[in-house]
Protein backbone atom coordinates (compact mmCIF):
# COMPACT_ATOMS: atom_id res chain seq x y z
CA UNK A 1 0.00 0.00 0.00
CA UNK A 2 1.23 3.44 -0.79
CA UNK A 3 0.26 7.00 -1.46
CA UNK A 4 -0.20 7.38 -5.21
CA UNK A 5 -0.42 11.18 -5.27
CA UNK A 6 -0.74 14.17 -2.97
CA UNK A 7 -2.19 17.58 -3.77
CA UNK A 8 -2.69 20.59 -1.54
CA UNK A 9 -5.72 22.82 -2.03
CA UNK A 10 -5.68 25.65 0.50
CA UNK A 11 -5.97 24.02 3.93
CA UNK A 12 -6.77 20.58 2.46
CA UNK A 13 -4.31 17.77 1.77
CA UNK A 14 -5.71 15.25 -0.72
CA UNK A 15 -4.03 11.85 -1.03
CA UNK A 16 -4.89 9.10 -3.48
CA UNK A 17 -4.00 5.77 -1.89
CA UNK A 18 -3.20 2.32 -3.23
CA UNK A 19 -4.94 0.08 -0.69
CA UNK A 20 -7.27 -2.89 -0.49
CA UNK A 21 -9.93 -0.72 1.20
CA UNK A 22 -9.10 2.99 0.86
CA UNK A 23 -9.15 5.12 -2.30
CA UNK A 24 -8.62 8.69 -1.14
CA UNK A 25 -8.29 10.85 1.96
CA UNK A 26 -8.81 14.58 2.34
CA UNK A 27 -7.42 16.15 5.49
CA UNK A 28 -8.49 19.69 6.39
CA UNK A 29 -5.72 21.14 8.57
CA UNK A 30 -7.90 24.05 9.63
CA UNK A 31 -10.77 21.88 10.91
CA UNK A 32 -8.65 18.80 11.80
CA UNK A 33 -11.14 16.69 9.88
CA UNK A 34 -10.35 13.68 7.71
CA UNK A 35 -12.66 12.53 4.93
CA UNK A 36 -12.00 8.97 3.80
CA UNK A 37 -13.30 7.49 0.55
CA UNK A 38 -13.57 3.70 0.55
CA UNK A 39 -13.54 1.31 -2.39
CA UNK A 40 -17.20 0.45 -1.71
CA UNK A 41 -18.08 4.07 -2.59
CA UNK A 42 -18.79 5.17 0.97
CA UNK A 43 -17.36 8.40 2.41
CA UNK A 44 -16.90 9.11 6.10
CA UNK A 45 -15.68 12.21 7.91
CA UNK A 46 -13.58 11.73 11.05
CA UNK A 47 -13.57 14.69 13.43
CA UNK A 48 -10.77 16.20 15.52
CA UNK A 49 -7.97 14.12 14.00
CA UNK A 50 -4.72 15.80 15.12
CA UNK A 51 -2.29 16.79 12.38
CA UNK A 52 0.45 14.61 13.89
CA UNK A 53 -1.81 11.53 13.62
CA UNK A 54 -2.54 12.35 9.98
CA UNK A 55 1.20 12.79 9.34
CA UNK A 56 1.85 9.36 10.89
CA UNK A 57 -0.92 7.91 8.72
CA UNK A 58 0.68 9.31 5.56
CA UNK A 59 4.15 8.06 6.52
CA UNK A 60 3.07 4.59 7.64
CA UNK A 61 4.07 1.50 5.72
CA UNK A 62 0.40 0.54 5.38
CA UNK A 63 -2.16 3.34 5.43
CA UNK A 64 -4.98 0.79 5.67
CA UNK A 65 -3.57 -0.88 8.78
CA UNK A 66 -2.78 2.47 10.40
CA UNK A 67 -6.28 3.75 9.62
CA UNK A 68 -7.92 0.65 11.10
CA UNK A 69 -5.84 0.63 14.28
CA UNK A 70 -5.36 4.35 15.05
CA UNK A 71 -8.16 6.34 13.38
CA UNK A 72 -11.33 4.38 12.56
CA UNK A 73 -12.15 3.32 16.12
CA UNK A 74 -10.65 6.32 17.89
CA UNK A 75 -12.29 9.41 16.38
CA UNK A 76 -15.93 10.41 16.10
CA UNK A 77 -17.20 10.00 12.54
CA UNK A 78 -20.22 10.46 10.35
CA UNK A 79 -21.27 9.03 7.01
CA UNK A 80 -21.37 11.57 4.22
CA UNK A 81 -23.88 11.59 1.37
CA UNK A 82 -22.29 10.63 -1.94
PDB file of C-alpha atoms in Angstrom:
ATOM      1  CA  UNK A   1       0.000   0.000   0.000  1.00  0.00           C
ATOM      2  CA  UNK A   2       1.227   3.443  -0.791  1.00  0.00           C
ATOM      3  CA  UNK A   3       0.259   7.002  -1.458  1.00  0.00           C
ATOM      4  CA  UNK A   4      -0.201   7.377  -5.207  1.00  0.00           C
ATOM      5  CA  UNK A   5      -0.423  11.177  -5.269  1.00  0.00           C
ATOM      6  CA  UNK A   6      -0.744  14.171  -2.967  1.00  0.00           C
ATOM      7  CA  UNK A   7      -2.195  17.578  -3.770  1.00  0.00           C
ATOM      8  CA  UNK A   8      -2.687  20.589  -1.543  1.00  0.00           C
ATOM      9  CA  UNK A   9      -5.722  22.823  -2.031  1.00  0.00           C
ATOM     10  CA  UNK A  10      -5.679  25.653   0.505  1.00  0.00           C
ATOM     11  CA  UNK A  11      -5.974  24.019   3.932  1.00  0.00           C
ATOM     12  CA  UNK A  12      -6.771  20.579   2.461  1.00  0.00           C
ATOM     13  CA  UNK A  13      -4.311  17.772   1.771  1.00  0.00           C
ATOM     14  CA  UNK A  14      -5.710  15.254  -0.722  1.00  0.00           C
ATOM     15  CA  UNK A  15      -4.027  11.847  -1.031  1.00  0.00           C
ATOM     16  CA  UNK A  16      -4.885   9.095  -3.476  1.00  0.00           C
ATOM     17  CA  UNK A  17      -4.003   5.767  -1.894  1.00  0.00           C
ATOM     18  CA  UNK A  18      -3.198   2.318  -3.228  1.00  0.00           C
ATOM     19  CA  UNK A  19      -4.942   0.082  -0.690  1.00  0.00           C
ATOM     20  CA  UNK A  20      -7.273  -2.890  -0.494  1.00  0.00           C
ATOM     21  CA  UNK A  21      -9.928  -0.724   1.197  1.00  0.00           C
ATOM     22  CA  UNK A  22      -9.104   2.994   0.857  1.00  0.00           C
ATOM     23  CA  UNK A  23      -9.145   5.124  -2.304  1.00  0.00           C
ATOM     24  CA  UNK A  24      -8.616   8.687  -1.136  1.00  0.00           C
ATOM     25  CA  UNK A  25      -8.291  10.848   1.956  1.00  0.00           C
ATOM     26  CA  UNK A  26      -8.815  14.585   2.338  1.00  0.00           C
ATOM     27  CA  UNK A  27      -7.418  16.152   5.486  1.00  0.00           C
ATOM     28  CA  UNK A  28      -8.489  19.693   6.391  1.00  0.00           C
ATOM     29  CA  UNK A  29      -5.715  21.138   8.566  1.00  0.00           C
ATOM     30  CA  UNK A  30      -7.899  24.053   9.627  1.00  0.00           C
ATOM     31  CA  UNK A  31     -10.765  21.877  10.914  1.00  0.00           C
ATOM     32  CA  UNK A  32      -8.654  18.803  11.796  1.00  0.00           C
ATOM     33  CA  UNK A  33     -11.143  16.686   9.878  1.00  0.00           C
ATOM     34  CA  UNK A  34     -10.353  13.680   7.715  1.00  0.00           C
ATOM     35  CA  UNK A  35     -12.663  12.532   4.926  1.00  0.00           C
ATOM     36  CA  UNK A  36     -12.003   8.966   3.802  1.00  0.00           C
ATOM     37  CA  UNK A  37     -13.304   7.493   0.548  1.00  0.00           C
ATOM     38  CA  UNK A  38     -13.566   3.703   0.553  1.00  0.00           C
ATOM     39  CA  UNK A  39     -13.540   1.309  -2.386  1.00  0.00           C
ATOM     40  CA  UNK A  40     -17.198   0.453  -1.713  1.00  0.00           C
ATOM     41  CA  UNK A  41     -18.076   4.067  -2.595  1.00  0.00           C
ATOM     42  CA  UNK A  42     -18.792   5.174   0.970  1.00  0.00           C
ATOM     43  CA  UNK A  43     -17.362   8.399   2.406  1.00  0.00           C
ATOM     44  CA  UNK A  44     -16.896   9.113   6.102  1.00  0.00           C
ATOM     45  CA  UNK A  45     -15.679  12.213   7.911  1.00  0.00           C
ATOM     46  CA  UNK A  46     -13.584  11.732  11.047  1.00  0.00           C
ATOM     47  CA  UNK A  47     -13.571  14.692  13.430  1.00  0.00           C
ATOM     48  CA  UNK A  48     -10.769  16.201  15.523  1.00  0.00           C
ATOM     49  CA  UNK A  49      -7.968  14.120  13.998  1.00  0.00           C
ATOM     50  CA  UNK A  50      -4.720  15.802  15.115  1.00  0.00           C
ATOM     51  CA  UNK A  51      -2.291  16.789  12.376  1.00  0.00           C
ATOM     52  CA  UNK A  52       0.447  14.611  13.887  1.00  0.00           C
ATOM     53  CA  UNK A  53      -1.813  11.525  13.615  1.00  0.00           C
ATOM     54  CA  UNK A  54      -2.541  12.347   9.983  1.00  0.00           C
ATOM     55  CA  UNK A  55       1.201  12.794   9.337  1.00  0.00           C
ATOM     56  CA  UNK A  56       1.853   9.361  10.893  1.00  0.00           C
ATOM     57  CA  UNK A  57      -0.920   7.907   8.720  1.00  0.00           C
ATOM     58  CA  UNK A  58       0.682   9.308   5.560  1.00  0.00           C
ATOM     59  CA  UNK A  59       4.150   8.060   6.520  1.00  0.00           C
ATOM     60  CA  UNK A  60       3.066   4.592   7.642  1.00  0.00           C
ATOM     61  CA  UNK A  61       4.070   1.497   5.716  1.00  0.00           C
ATOM     62  CA  UNK A  62       0.401   0.543   5.380  1.00  0.00           C
ATOM     63  CA  UNK A  63      -2.163   3.340   5.427  1.00  0.00           C
ATOM     64  CA  UNK A  64      -4.983   0.789   5.669  1.00  0.00           C
ATOM     65  CA  UNK A  65      -3.574  -0.880   8.784  1.00  0.00           C
ATOM     66  CA  UNK A  66      -2.784   2.468  10.397  1.00  0.00           C
ATOM     67  CA  UNK A  67      -6.283   3.750   9.622  1.00  0.00           C
ATOM     68  CA  UNK A  68      -7.920   0.652  11.100  1.00  0.00           C
ATOM     69  CA  UNK A  69      -5.845   0.629  14.281  1.00  0.00           C
ATOM     70  CA  UNK A  70      -5.358   4.346  15.053  1.00  0.00           C
ATOM     71  CA  UNK A  71      -8.161   6.337  13.378  1.00  0.00           C
ATOM     72  CA  UNK A  72     -11.331   4.382  12.561  1.00  0.00           C
ATOM     73  CA  UNK A  73     -12.151   3.316  16.118  1.00  0.00           C
ATOM     74  CA  UNK A  74     -10.652   6.323  17.888  1.00  0.00           C
ATOM     75  CA  UNK A  75     -12.289   9.412  16.382  1.00  0.00           C
ATOM     76  CA  UNK A  76     -15.932  10.408  16.101  1.00  0.00           C
ATOM     77  CA  UNK A  77     -17.196  10.004  12.543  1.00  0.00           C
ATOM     78  CA  UNK A  78     -20.218  10.457  10.346  1.00  0.00           C
ATOM     79  CA  UNK A  79     -21.268   9.025   7.013  1.00  0.00           C
ATOM     80  CA  UNK A  80     -21.369  11.570   4.215  1.00  0.00           C
ATOM     81  CA  UNK A  81     -23.884  11.593   1.367  1.00  0.00           C
ATOM     82  CA  UNK A  82     -22.290  10.633  -1.941  1.00  0.00           C
TER      83      UNK A  82
END
